[in-house]
mmCIF file of C-alpha atoms in Angstrom:
data_model
loop_
_atom_site.group_PDB
_atom_site.id
_atom_site.type_symbol
_atom_site.label_atom_id
_atom_site.label_comp_id
_atom_site.label_asym_id
_atom_site.label_seq_id
_atom_site.Cartn_x
_atom_site.Cartn_y
_atom_site.Cartn_z
ATOM 1 C CA MET A 1 117.397 77.318 70.301
ATOM 2 C CA ALA A 2 117.036 77.907 66.679
ATOM 3 C CA ASN A 3 116.361 81.391 65.720
ATOM 4 C CA GLN A 4 113.474 82.626 62.851
ATOM 5 C CA GLY A 5 116.103 83.118 60.459
ATOM 6 C CA TRP A 6 119.559 84.315 59.260
ATOM 7 C CA GLN A 7 121.066 87.091 61.390
ATOM 8 C CA PHE A 8 123.528 89.525 59.875
ATOM 9 C CA TRP A 9 126.026 91.996 61.293
ATOM 10 C CA ILE A 10 127.855 93.946 58.965
ATOM 11 C CA ASP A 11 130.774 96.466 59.338
ATOM 12 C CA ARG A 12 130.958 98.467 56.127
ATOM 13 C CA GLY A 13 134.200 100.248 56.155
ATOM 14 C CA GLY A 14 136.343 102.307 54.056
ATOM 15 C CA THR A 15 138.781 99.538 52.778
ATOM 16 C CA PHE A 16 137.175 96.339 53.689
ATOM 17 C CA THR A 17 133.563 95.196 54.860
ATOM 18 C CA ASP A 18 133.138 92.343 57.225
ATOM 19 C CA VAL A 19 130.201 90.182 57.722
ATOM 20 C CA VAL A 20 129.134 88.270 60.404
ATOM 21 C CA ALA A 21 126.127 85.802 60.097
ATOM 22 C CA GLN A 22 124.299 83.651 62.313
ATOM 23 C CA ARG A 23 122.425 80.588 60.580
ATOM 24 C CA PRO A 24 119.037 79.630 61.623
ATOM 25 C CA ASP A 25 120.598 76.728 63.620
ATOM 26 C CA GLY A 26 122.731 78.984 65.766
ATOM 27 C CA THR A 27 126.228 78.517 64.142
ATOM 28 C CA ILE A 28 128.630 81.218 63.015
ATOM 29 C CA VAL A 29 129.527 82.085 59.732
ATOM 30 C CA VAL A 30 132.403 85.051 58.978
ATOM 31 C CA HIS A 31 132.989 86.680 55.524
ATOM 32 C CA LYS A 32 135.274 89.505 54.387
ATOM 33 C CA LEU A 33 135.295 91.491 51.042
ATOM 34 C CA LEU A 34 136.446 94.858 49.821
ATOM 35 C CA SER A 35 134.373 97.562 50.212
ATOM 36 C CA GLU A 36 134.286 99.123 46.605
ATOM 37 C CA ASN A 37 134.770 96.519 43.893
ATOM 38 C CA PRO A 38 132.621 97.884 41.103
ATOM 39 C CA GLU A 39 133.972 95.711 38.725
ATOM 40 C CA CYS A 40 132.261 92.851 40.677
ATOM 41 C CA TYR A 41 129.528 94.110 42.887
ATOM 42 C CA LYS A 42 127.493 97.388 43.232
ATOM 43 C CA ASP A 43 127.650 97.086 47.162
ATOM 44 C CA ALA A 44 129.692 95.323 49.771
ATOM 45 C CA ALA A 45 127.191 94.702 52.397
ATOM 46 C CA ILE A 46 124.941 93.103 49.991
ATOM 47 C CA GLN A 47 127.223 90.966 48.146
ATOM 48 C CA GLY A 48 128.644 89.680 51.687
ATOM 49 C CA ILE A 49 124.941 88.413 52.221
ATOM 50 C CA ARG A 50 124.892 86.920 48.971
ATOM 51 C CA ASP A 51 127.876 84.987 49.209
ATOM 52 C CA VAL A 52 127.294 83.739 52.613
ATOM 53 C CA LEU A 53 123.795 82.561 51.491
ATOM 54 C CA GLY A 54 125.630 81.018 48.712
ATOM 55 C CA LEU A 55 123.649 82.855 45.789
ATOM 56 C CA THR A 56 124.596 83.934 42.226
ATOM 57 C CA ASN A 57 124.312 87.605 41.095
ATOM 58 C CA ASP A 58 121.473 86.877 38.986
ATOM 59 C CA GLN A 59 119.398 84.872 42.225
ATOM 60 C CA PRO A 60 117.316 87.250 44.674
ATOM 61 C CA ILE A 61 118.171 87.580 48.211
ATOM 62 C CA PRO A 62 115.330 85.316 50.214
ATOM 63 C CA CYS A 63 114.589 88.119 52.233
ATOM 64 C CA ASP A 64 112.013 86.385 54.066
ATOM 65 C CA GLN A 65 114.831 83.895 55.507
ATOM 66 C CA ILE A 66 116.560 86.812 57.026
ATOM 67 C CA ALA A 67 115.713 87.700 60.613
ATOM 68 C CA VAL A 68 117.394 91.156 60.789
ATOM 69 C CA VAL A 69 120.609 93.313 59.413
ATOM 70 C CA LYS A 70 122.675 95.286 61.829
ATOM 71 C CA MET A 71 125.101 97.541 60.181
ATOM 72 C CA GLY A 72 127.972 99.544 61.357
ATOM 73 C CA THR A 73 129.414 102.028 58.592
ATOM 74 C CA THR A 74 132.061 104.579 57.620
ATOM 75 C CA VAL A 75 130.629 105.985 54.794
ATOM 76 C CA ALA A 76 129.614 109.338 56.222
ATOM 77 C CA THR A 77 132.915 109.288 58.342
ATOM 78 C CA ASN A 78 135.125 108.925 55.303
ATOM 79 C CA ALA A 79 132.843 111.275 53.377
ATOM 80 C CA LEU A 80 133.501 113.738 56.229
ATOM 81 C CA LEU A 81 137.505 112.974 56.385
ATOM 82 C CA GLU A 82 137.543 113.503 52.376
ATOM 83 C CA ARG A 83 135.129 116.051 52.363
ATOM 84 C CA GLN A 84 133.378 114.179 49.785
ATOM 85 C CA GLY A 85 130.070 115.009 50.963
ATOM 86 C CA ASP A 86 127.042 116.985 49.261
ATOM 87 C CA ARG A 87 127.335 120.642 48.422
ATOM 88 C CA THR A 88 125.585 122.863 50.990
ATOM 89 C CA VAL A 89 124.183 126.204 51.141
ATOM 90 C CA LEU A 90 123.852 127.662 54.615
ATOM 91 C CA LEU A 91 120.700 130.278 55.685
ATOM 92 C CA ILE A 92 121.494 132.025 58.683
ATOM 93 C CA THR A 93 120.128 135.262 60.274
ATOM 94 C CA GLN A 94 121.265 138.651 58.815
ATOM 95 C CA GLY A 95 124.471 140.026 60.516
ATOM 96 C CA PHE A 96 126.012 136.326 61.351
ATOM 97 C CA ARG A 97 127.099 135.280 58.037
ATOM 98 C CA ASP A 98 130.708 134.628 59.691
ATOM 99 C CA ALA A 99 129.449 133.167 62.834
ATOM 100 C CA LEU A 100 130.269 129.530 62.364
ATOM 101 C CA ARG A 101 133.420 130.413 60.740
ATOM 102 C CA ILE A 102 134.696 132.677 63.598
ATOM 103 C CA GLY A 103 133.445 130.376 66.049
ATOM 104 C CA TYR A 104 134.302 130.205 69.419
ATOM 105 C CA GLN A 105 137.972 131.903 68.463
ATOM 106 C CA ASN A 106 139.764 128.859 70.449
ATOM 107 C CA ARG A 107 143.169 128.558 70.101
ATOM 108 C CA PRO A 108 144.087 124.579 70.821
ATOM 109 C CA ASN A 109 148.044 125.589 70.561
ATOM 110 C CA ILE A 110 148.106 128.978 71.716
ATOM 111 C CA PHE A 111 151.927 129.241 71.096
ATOM 112 C CA ALA A 112 151.332 128.324 67.067
ATOM 113 C CA GLN A 113 152.603 130.980 64.695
ATOM 114 C CA GLN A 114 150.524 129.714 61.684
ATOM 115 C CA ILE A 115 146.693 129.499 62.631
ATOM 116 C CA VAL A 116 144.965 127.117 60.230
ATOM 117 C CA ARG A 117 141.301 127.823 60.196
ATOM 118 C CA PRO A 118 139.005 124.710 60.066
ATOM 119 C CA GLU A 119 137.528 124.251 56.555
ATOM 120 C CA MET A 120 133.753 125.211 56.409
ATOM 121 C CA LEU A 121 131.611 122.514 54.604
ATOM 122 C CA TYR A 122 128.984 124.993 53.206
ATOM 123 C CA GLU A 123 129.849 126.389 49.841
ATOM 124 C CA ARG A 124 127.762 129.928 50.352
ATOM 125 C CA VAL A 125 126.027 131.789 52.857
ATOM 126 C CA ILE A 126 122.610 133.609 52.309
ATOM 127 C CA GLU A 127 121.644 136.228 55.032
ATOM 128 C CA VAL A 128 117.834 136.434 56.138
ATOM 129 C CA GLU A 129 116.377 139.221 57.489
ATOM 130 C CA GLU A 130 114.303 137.940 60.631
ATOM 131 C CA ARG A 131 114.720 138.132 63.988
ATOM 132 C CA PHE A 132 113.558 136.946 67.252
ATOM 133 C CA SER A 133 114.272 138.100 70.602
ATOM 134 C CA ALA A 134 115.633 135.789 73.552
ATOM 135 C CA GLN A 135 112.264 135.892 75.217
ATOM 136 C CA GLY A 136 110.193 134.571 72.028
ATOM 137 C CA ALA A 137 109.313 138.498 70.733
ATOM 138 C CA GLU A 138 109.241 138.693 66.736
ATOM 139 C CA LEU A 139 111.326 141.557 66.403
ATOM 140 C CA CYS A 140 111.308 141.174 62.283
ATOM 141 C CA PRO A 141 109.298 138.820 60.504
ATOM 142 C CA VAL A 142 111.137 136.571 57.683
ATOM 143 C CA GLN A 143 111.606 138.975 54.906
ATOM 144 C CA ILE A 144 110.950 137.114 51.974
ATOM 145 C CA THR A 145 112.335 139.180 49.206
ATOM 146 C CA GLU A 146 113.246 138.984 45.532
ATOM 147 C CA GLU A 147 117.234 138.822 46.559
ATOM 148 C CA LEU A 148 116.347 135.888 48.694
ATOM 149 C CA ILE A 149 114.186 133.429 46.228
ATOM 150 C CA ARG A 150 116.814 134.689 43.718
ATOM 151 C CA SER A 151 120.033 133.360 45.618
ATOM 152 C CA LEU A 152 118.350 130.535 46.799
ATOM 153 C CA THR A 153 117.134 129.797 43.159
ATOM 154 C CA ALA A 154 120.790 130.633 41.874
ATOM 155 C CA ALA A 155 122.541 128.101 44.066
ATOM 156 C CA TYR A 156 120.016 125.161 43.265
ATOM 157 C CA GLU A 157 120.462 125.953 39.443
ATOM 158 C CA ASP A 158 124.430 125.824 40.252
ATOM 159 C CA GLY A 159 123.853 122.136 41.452
ATOM 160 C CA ILE A 160 123.511 122.768 45.073
ATOM 161 C CA ARG A 161 120.941 120.314 46.620
ATOM 162 C CA ALA A 162 121.503 120.360 50.273
ATOM 163 C CA CYS A 163 120.278 123.107 52.609
ATOM 164 C CA ALA A 164 120.943 124.216 56.267
ATOM 165 C CA ILE A 165 118.837 126.683 57.907
ATOM 166 C CA VAL A 166 119.971 127.826 61.424
ATOM 167 C CA LEU A 167 118.906 131.055 62.704
ATOM 168 C CA LEU A 168 119.399 132.859 65.768
ATOM 169 C CA HIS A 169 117.011 131.232 68.548
ATOM 170 C CA GLY A 170 115.575 128.965 66.206
ATOM 171 C CA TYR A 171 116.082 125.950 68.384
ATOM 172 C CA ARG A 172 112.870 127.671 70.811
ATOM 173 C CA TYR A 173 111.010 129.529 68.152
ATOM 174 C CA PRO A 174 111.273 127.589 64.992
ATOM 175 C CA GLN A 175 108.611 129.509 63.049
ATOM 176 C CA HIS A 176 111.033 131.402 60.740
ATOM 177 C CA GLU A 177 113.253 128.484 60.021
ATOM 178 C CA GLN A 178 109.859 126.377 59.246
ATOM 179 C CA GLN A 179 108.781 129.165 56.738
ATOM 180 C CA LEU A 180 112.438 128.814 55.272
ATOM 181 C CA ALA A 181 112.210 125.039 54.959
ATOM 182 C CA GLU A 182 109.035 125.485 52.729
ATOM 183 C CA ILE A 183 110.610 127.766 50.791
ATOM 184 C CA ALA A 184 113.538 125.758 50.072
ATOM 185 C CA GLN A 185 111.757 122.915 49.377
ATOM 186 C CA LYS A 186 109.223 124.641 46.696
ATOM 187 C CA ILE A 187 112.767 125.316 45.080
ATOM 188 C CA GLY A 188 113.628 122.092 44.828
ATOM 189 C CA PHE A 189 116.358 121.503 47.429
ATOM 190 C CA THR A 190 116.293 117.630 48.363
ATOM 191 C CA GLN A 191 117.923 117.593 51.456
ATOM 192 C CA ILE A 192 116.940 120.511 54.078
ATOM 193 C CA SER A 193 118.178 120.406 57.496
ATOM 194 C CA VAL A 194 116.689 122.924 60.296
ATOM 195 C CA SER A 195 118.627 123.501 63.359
ATOM 196 C CA HIS A 196 115.580 123.236 65.608
ATOM 197 C CA GLN A 197 115.040 119.659 64.311
ATOM 198 C CA VAL A 198 118.893 118.685 64.046
ATOM 199 C CA SER A 199 120.325 120.095 67.343
ATOM 200 C CA PRO A 200 117.283 121.664 69.692
ATOM 201 C CA LEU A 201 119.706 123.431 71.945
ATOM 202 C CA MET A 202 120.726 126.758 72.560
ATOM 203 C CA LYS A 203 124.018 128.280 71.130
ATOM 204 C CA LEU A 204 124.217 129.219 67.512
ATOM 205 C CA VAL A 205 127.302 128.109 66.715
ATOM 206 C CA SER A 206 127.291 124.723 67.842
ATOM 207 C CA ARG A 207 123.722 124.004 66.663
ATOM 208 C CA GLY A 208 124.976 125.612 63.540
ATOM 209 C CA ASP A 209 127.760 123.682 62.755
ATOM 210 C CA THR A 210 125.773 120.150 63.605
ATOM 211 C CA THR A 211 123.207 121.559 61.189
ATOM 212 C CA VAL A 212 125.554 122.138 58.330
ATOM 213 C CA VAL A 213 127.347 118.529 59.132
ATOM 214 C CA ASP A 214 123.644 117.088 59.004
ATOM 215 C CA ALA A 215 122.752 118.710 55.574
ATOM 216 C CA TYR A 216 126.296 118.013 54.120
ATOM 217 C CA LEU A 217 126.428 114.009 55.086
ATOM 218 C CA SER A 218 122.742 113.168 55.128
ATOM 219 C CA PRO A 219 122.265 112.778 51.187
ATOM 220 C CA ILE A 220 125.163 110.576 50.826
ATOM 221 C CA LEU A 221 123.941 108.551 53.608
ATOM 222 C CA ARG A 222 120.572 108.337 52.658
ATOM 223 C CA ARG A 223 121.615 107.129 49.025
ATOM 224 C CA TYR A 224 123.585 104.365 50.905
ATOM 225 C CA VAL A 225 120.983 103.221 52.981
ATOM 226 C CA ASP A 226 118.152 103.623 50.459
ATOM 227 C CA GLN A 227 120.289 101.511 48.039
ATOM 228 C CA VAL A 228 120.952 98.742 50.616
ATOM 229 C CA SER A 229 117.278 98.772 51.831
ATOM 230 C CA ALA A 230 116.177 98.209 48.240
ATOM 231 C CA ALA A 231 118.370 94.767 47.867
ATOM 232 C CA LEU A 232 116.882 93.636 51.175
ATOM 233 C CA ASN A 233 112.926 94.646 50.368
ATOM 234 C CA ASN A 234 111.538 94.473 53.873
ATOM 235 C CA THR A 235 114.120 93.084 55.779
ATOM 236 C CA ASP A 236 114.370 94.730 59.354
ATOM 237 C CA LEU A 237 117.551 96.994 58.710
ATOM 238 C CA MET A 238 119.160 98.483 61.639
ATOM 239 C CA PHE A 239 122.414 100.911 61.753
ATOM 240 C CA MET A 240 124.792 101.673 64.357
ATOM 241 C CA GLN A 241 124.933 105.416 65.801
ATOM 242 C CA SER A 242 127.676 107.216 66.866
ATOM 243 C CA ASN A 243 126.309 107.015 70.631
ATOM 244 C CA GLY A 244 126.738 103.200 70.067
ATOM 245 C CA GLY A 245 123.225 102.190 69.881
ATOM 246 C CA LEU A 246 120.986 100.774 67.181
ATOM 247 C CA VAL A 247 118.246 102.821 64.717
ATOM 248 C CA ASN A 248 116.031 101.845 62.243
ATOM 249 C CA ALA A 249 117.294 102.767 58.934
ATOM 250 C CA GLN A 250 114.901 105.196 57.670
ATOM 251 C CA GLN A 251 115.688 107.322 61.042
ATOM 252 C CA PHE A 252 119.653 107.198 60.323
ATOM 253 C CA GLN A 253 120.725 110.812 60.499
ATOM 254 C CA GLY A 254 124.024 112.255 58.842
ATOM 255 C CA LYS A 255 124.693 113.644 62.194
ATOM 256 C CA ASP A 256 124.510 110.768 63.874
ATOM 257 C CA SER A 257 126.364 108.627 61.635
ATOM 258 C CA ILE A 258 129.957 110.183 62.231
ATOM 259 C CA LEU A 259 131.299 107.152 64.455
ATOM 260 C CA SER A 260 128.933 104.954 63.310
ATOM 261 C CA GLY A 261 131.537 101.978 62.564
ATOM 262 C CA PRO A 262 133.825 102.655 65.002
ATOM 263 C CA ALA A 263 131.130 103.038 67.855
ATOM 264 C CA GLY A 264 130.354 99.121 67.309
ATOM 265 C CA GLY A 265 134.155 98.546 67.360
ATOM 266 C CA ILE A 266 134.325 99.717 70.687
ATOM 267 C CA VAL A 267 131.295 97.703 71.983
ATOM 268 C CA GLY A 268 132.749 94.650 70.459
ATOM 269 C CA ALA A 269 136.079 95.343 72.377
ATOM 270 C CA VAL A 270 134.777 95.872 75.448
ATOM 271 C CA LYS A 271 132.555 92.526 75.196
ATOM 272 C CA THR A 272 135.371 90.560 74.009
ATOM 273 C CA SER A 273 138.026 92.090 76.745
ATOM 274 C CA ALA A 274 135.349 91.179 79.497
ATOM 275 C CA LEU A 275 134.960 87.389 78.294
ATOM 276 C CA ALA A 276 138.693 87.554 78.715
ATOM 277 C CA GLY A 277 138.693 89.387 82.262
ATOM 278 C CA PHE A 278 139.751 92.578 81.425
ATOM 279 C CA ASP A 279 137.636 95.851 82.367
ATOM 280 C CA LYS A 280 140.224 98.717 81.328
ATOM 281 C CA ILE A 281 141.085 98.639 77.932
ATOM 282 C CA ILE A 282 142.703 100.880 74.950
ATOM 283 C CA GLY A 283 141.226 100.757 71.605
ATOM 284 C CA PHE A 284 143.602 101.216 68.717
ATOM 285 C CA ASP A 285 141.566 100.468 65.189
ATOM 286 C CA MET A 286 143.523 101.060 62.126
ATOM 287 C CA GLY A 287 141.305 100.749 58.734
ATOM 288 C CA GLY A 288 142.105 101.165 55.519
ATOM 289 C CA THR A 289 141.096 104.797 55.330
ATOM 290 C CA SER A 290 141.033 106.088 59.098
ATOM 291 C CA THR A 291 142.821 105.138 62.323
ATOM 292 C CA ASP A 292 140.260 105.085 65.233
ATOM 293 C CA VAL A 293 141.423 105.311 69.049
ATOM 294 C CA SER A 294 139.310 104.769 72.471
ATOM 295 C CA HIS A 295 139.298 104.306 76.070
ATOM 296 C CA PHE A 296 137.335 102.121 78.406
ATOM 297 C CA ASN A 297 137.501 102.295 82.226
ATOM 298 C CA GLY A 298 134.661 100.284 83.360
ATOM 299 C CA GLN A 299 131.900 102.215 81.677
ATOM 300 C CA TYR A 300 131.258 103.425 77.955
ATOM 301 C CA GLU A 301 132.639 106.958 77.708
ATOM 302 C CA ARG A 302 130.455 109.249 75.722
ATOM 303 C CA THR A 303 130.587 112.981 74.516
ATOM 304 C CA PHE A 304 128.335 115.587 73.431
ATOM 305 C CA GLU A 305 130.311 118.070 72.023
ATOM 306 C CA THR A 306 133.716 116.903 69.722
ATOM 307 C CA GLU A 307 135.499 117.957 66.781
ATOM 308 C CA VAL A 308 136.121 115.280 64.303
ATOM 309 C CA ALA A 309 138.411 116.164 61.096
ATOM 310 C CA GLY A 310 138.245 119.688 62.089
ATOM 311 C CA VAL A 311 134.453 119.818 62.140
ATOM 312 C CA ARG A 312 132.983 121.213 65.430
ATOM 313 C CA LEU A 313 129.679 118.671 66.440
ATOM 314 C CA ARG A 314 127.165 118.316 69.004
ATOM 315 C CA SER A 315 125.560 115.304 69.114
ATOM 316 C CA PRO A 316 125.760 112.471 71.381
ATOM 317 C CA MET A 317 128.925 109.866 70.521
ATOM 318 C CA MET A 318 131.581 107.393 71.858
ATOM 319 C CA ALA A 319 134.582 109.200 72.902
ATOM 320 C CA ILE A 320 136.891 108.491 69.960
ATOM 321 C CA HIS A 321 139.708 110.137 68.283
ATOM 322 C CA THR A 322 139.695 109.794 64.666
ATOM 323 C CA VAL A 323 142.969 110.205 62.622
ATOM 324 C CA ALA A 324 142.378 110.610 58.781
ATOM 325 C CA ALA A 325 145.079 108.079 58.136
ATOM 326 C CA GLY A 326 145.111 104.131 57.803
ATOM 327 C CA GLY A 327 146.427 101.238 56.066
ATOM 328 C CA GLY A 328 145.461 102.372 52.562
ATOM 329 C CA SER A 329 145.616 106.237 52.843
ATOM 330 C CA ILE A 330 147.822 107.600 49.692
ATOM 331 C CA LEU A 331 151.112 108.873 50.250
ATOM 332 C CA ARG A 332 151.979 112.039 48.275
ATOM 333 C CA PHE A 333 154.833 114.685 47.787
ATOM 334 C CA ASP A 334 153.687 118.340 47.971
ATOM 335 C CA GLY A 335 156.794 119.722 46.516
ATOM 336 C CA SER A 336 158.761 120.127 49.856
ATOM 337 C CA ARG A 337 157.535 117.252 52.217
ATOM 338 C CA TYR A 338 155.650 113.633 51.821
ATOM 339 C CA ARG A 339 152.129 114.028 53.143
ATOM 340 C CA VAL A 340 149.617 111.210 54.255
ATOM 341 C CA GLY A 341 145.833 110.975 53.556
ATOM 342 C CA PRO A 342 142.889 111.853 53.793
ATOM 343 C CA GLU A 343 142.336 110.302 50.444
ATOM 344 C CA SER A 344 142.541 106.284 50.622
ATOM 345 C CA ALA A 345 143.507 104.121 47.613
ATOM 346 C CA LEU A 346 140.576 102.175 47.476
ATOM 347 C CA SER A 347 138.082 104.778 48.461
ATOM 348 C CA SER A 348 139.210 107.470 46.252
ATOM 349 C CA SER A 349 138.279 107.959 42.430
ATOM 350 C CA GLN A 350 141.324 108.938 41.505
ATOM 351 C CA SER A 351 143.200 106.190 38.865
ATOM 352 C CA SER A 352 145.342 103.833 40.136
ATOM 353 C CA ALA A 353 148.211 104.713 38.318
ATOM 354 C CA GLU A 354 148.495 107.813 40.794
ATOM 355 C CA TYR A 355 148.858 105.456 43.513
ATOM 356 C CA ARG A 356 152.300 104.147 42.175
#
């Protein structure tokens, strides 16, 4: 039975973009192109659609002929691996400036003689005098002081546009976070992530980490989503989330995008293996920028708290182990040993001369 229009399934990786399309008559078309090729096109996903439809660069995409576009993307994943997210300022309850840096004091390798602490995604911290008790009593209203306004304004004037707001017990009593969000909005911050919306669960550290990740990655993700949406006009556009489910493009958030591409890979691998008669598999997906390893034993394995590239995150996602090294990772000599990644030859802004 013929469909109403073209359907596109796109995996936008750090190095290559793969396009699988279904014509209205049901036949399948497969296409592959570089994710970054600024001399020839602005966006690989849109160019892939153009190539499949046989359009030239000056021809508009006939959006009325496209039923749906579904995408998985590693844009946010690679931005996290390469630390290329937006500059972020953290607002946190007074006295807890270093709470996220201290974390849970876990020691994964208890015998390690050199402890390397995870790199923080936020650039600076501003402490806010306020306090709710665990029972909801307002022990101290938000103190909107000149120093607070001056610190936030200074961060904005220094070019920081992303703001993460994490207050003690804010997941349950959000009034103070809402007040600060209004102030940040008036100052001009374009990305404001508040913990009671991003991760409305108890535990300051995991809630704070997730909120910072969302503030750090959402701007770069939003710019990409808007770019694709604008080219496709009113076409139904959906993105794969880290948990393996699809969501409307306008509801796609940074915290849910970390394993967007790899999650689609697991679903595809499981379905393909099932057709071949296998219900227990180990997935190994080496891309140009990163490598993803997964496991399937009859059901999809998900986790709610995980660590990706040294960053703690609390968000439902597929159980995937991601390594910041792939087929296109740059090999360099640091003076004493060779190191690989996390920069990728096709996603780095460095000149090609540095790769030789």
